């Protein structure tokens, strides 16, 4: 999709530190990490938010599976990690290409801010 930052990362037009990939999904480091491990896992095709991603056949499963693989590869899966989809402006979604934040490597407070 034109003018979408994460579509540009998928295309290689914007550089990113890629850490994991499947045919339909991509994981790359967040540019402003909020934890020692902070990776964004996205579908390579453009879906604006979680609802649109959930309506795509099996794709949300693949995003979740890659999020878990990222946590395992980072060595944070046993201690525990968090997967977050900020959805909509009030939840802090700023990039409207659906993405899962994978956060780990430090204690994560609850409730979140
Ligand atoms: P949101 O606020 O939509 O849930 O998450 C968007 C995330 O994208 C933020 O955590 C932000 O730091 C990250 N981000 C914004 N621009 C870039 C970029 O150019 N490269 C990377 N790797 N991450 C970005
Ligand atoms: Zn996009």
Coordinates of C-alpha atoms in Angstrom, one line a residue, residues 3-112:
X3 CA 2.5 5.6 1.9
X4 CA 2.6 2.8 4.4
X5 CA 5.8 2.6 6.5
X6 CA 5.6 -1.1 7.2
X7 CA 4.8 -2.0 3.5
X8 CA 7.9 0.0 2.7
X9 CA 9.9 -2.1 5.2
X10 CA 8.5 -5.3 3.6
X11 CA 9.6 -4.1 0.2
X12 CA 13.1 -3.2 1.5
X13 CA 12.6 0.5 0.7
X14 CA 13.0 1.4 4.4
X15 CA 15.8 -0.4 6.3
X16 CA 14.9 -2.5 9.3
X17 CA 16.7 -5.1 11.4
X18 CA 14.9 -8.3 10.3
X19 CA 15.0 -11.1 12.8
X20 CA 12.5 -13.7 11.5
X21 CA 10.5 -14.3 8.4
X22 CA 8.0 -16.7 6.7
X23 CA 6.4 -16.4 3.3
X24 CA 3.6 -14.3 4.7
X25 CA 5.0 -12.7 7.8
X26 CA 8.0 -10.7 8.9
X27 CA 9.6 -9.8 12.3
X28 CA 11.9 -6.8 12.7
X29 CA 13.3 -4.8 15.7
X30 CA 11.3 -1.8 16.8
X31 CA 13.2 1.4 16.2
X32 CA 12.3 2.7 19.7
X33 CA 12.5 -0.4 21.9
X34 CA 10.5 -0.4 25.1
X35 CA 12.2 -3.6 26.5
X36 CA 15.5 -5.5 25.8
X37 CA 13.5 -7.6 23.3
X38 CA 11.1 -5.5 21.3
X39 CA 10.2 -6.9 17.9
X40 CA 7.3 -6.1 15.6
X41 CA 5.7 -9.1 13.8
X42 CA 3.6 -8.1 10.8
X43 CA 1.8 -9.7 7.8
X44 CA 3.7 -8.9 4.7
X45 CA 0.4 -7.9 3.0
X46 CA -1.3 -4.7 4.2
X47 CA -4.1 -5.1 6.8
X48 CA -4.9 -1.9 8.7
X49 CA -5.6 -3.4 12.0
X50 CA -6.3 -6.6 14.1
X51 CA -9.9 -7.0 12.8
X52 CA -8.8 -7.0 9.2
X53 CA -5.9 -9.4 10.0
X54 CA -8.2 -11.7 11.9
X55 CA -10.5 -12.0 8.9
X56 CA -7.6 -13.2 6.7
X57 CA -7.5 -17.0 6.4
X58 CA -4.9 -18.4 8.9
X59 CA -2.7 -15.3 8.8
X60 CA -3.2 -14.2 12.4
X61 CA -2.2 -17.8 13.5
X62 CA 1.1 -17.3 11.5
X63 CA 1.7 -13.9 13.1
X64 CA 1.2 -15.5 16.6
X65 CA 3.5 -18.4 15.7
X66 CA 6.2 -16.1 14.5
X67 CA 5.8 -14.0 17.6
X68 CA 6.5 -17.0 19.8
X69 CA 9.4 -18.1 17.6
X70 CA 10.9 -14.6 18.0
X71 CA 10.5 -14.9 21.8
X72 CA 12.1 -18.3 21.8
X73 CA 15.0 -17.2 19.6
X74 CA 15.6 -14.2 21.9
X75 CA 15.7 -16.5 24.9
X76 CA 12.8 -14.8 26.7
X77 CA 10.1 -17.4 26.3
X78 CA 10.7 -19.2 29.5
X79 CA 10.9 -16.1 31.7
X80 CA 7.8 -14.8 30.0
X81 CA 7.0 -12.2 27.3
X82 CA 4.1 -10.1 26.1
X83 CA 2.4 -9.8 22.7
X84 CA 0.4 -6.6 22.1
X85 CA -1.7 -5.4 19.3
X86 CA -2.4 -1.7 19.9
X87 CA -5.6 -1.2 18.1
X88 CA -7.0 2.2 17.4
X89 CA -5.9 5.7 18.5
X90 CA -6.8 5.5 22.2
X91 CA -4.7 2.3 22.5
X92 CA -1.8 4.1 20.9
X93 CA -1.8 2.6 17.4
X94 CA 0.3 4.9 15.3
X95 CA 1.1 2.7 12.3
X96 CA -2.0 1.4 10.6
X97 CA -0.5 -1.8 9.2
X98 CA -1.4 -4.5 11.7
X99 CA 1.5 -5.5 13.9
X100 CA 2.2 -7.5 17.1
X101 CA 4.7 -6.1 19.5
X102 CA 6.8 -8.8 21.1
X103 CA 8.2 -7.6 24.4
X104 CA 10.4 -9.4 26.8
X105 CA 13.7 -9.4 28.7
X106 CA 12.5 -7.4 31.8
X107 CA 9.6 -7.6 34.2
X108 CA 6.5 -6.3 32.5
X109 CA 4.0 -4.5 34.8
X110 CA 0.3 -5.1 34.8
X111 CA -2.0 -3.3 34.2
X112 CA -0.2 -1.6 31.3

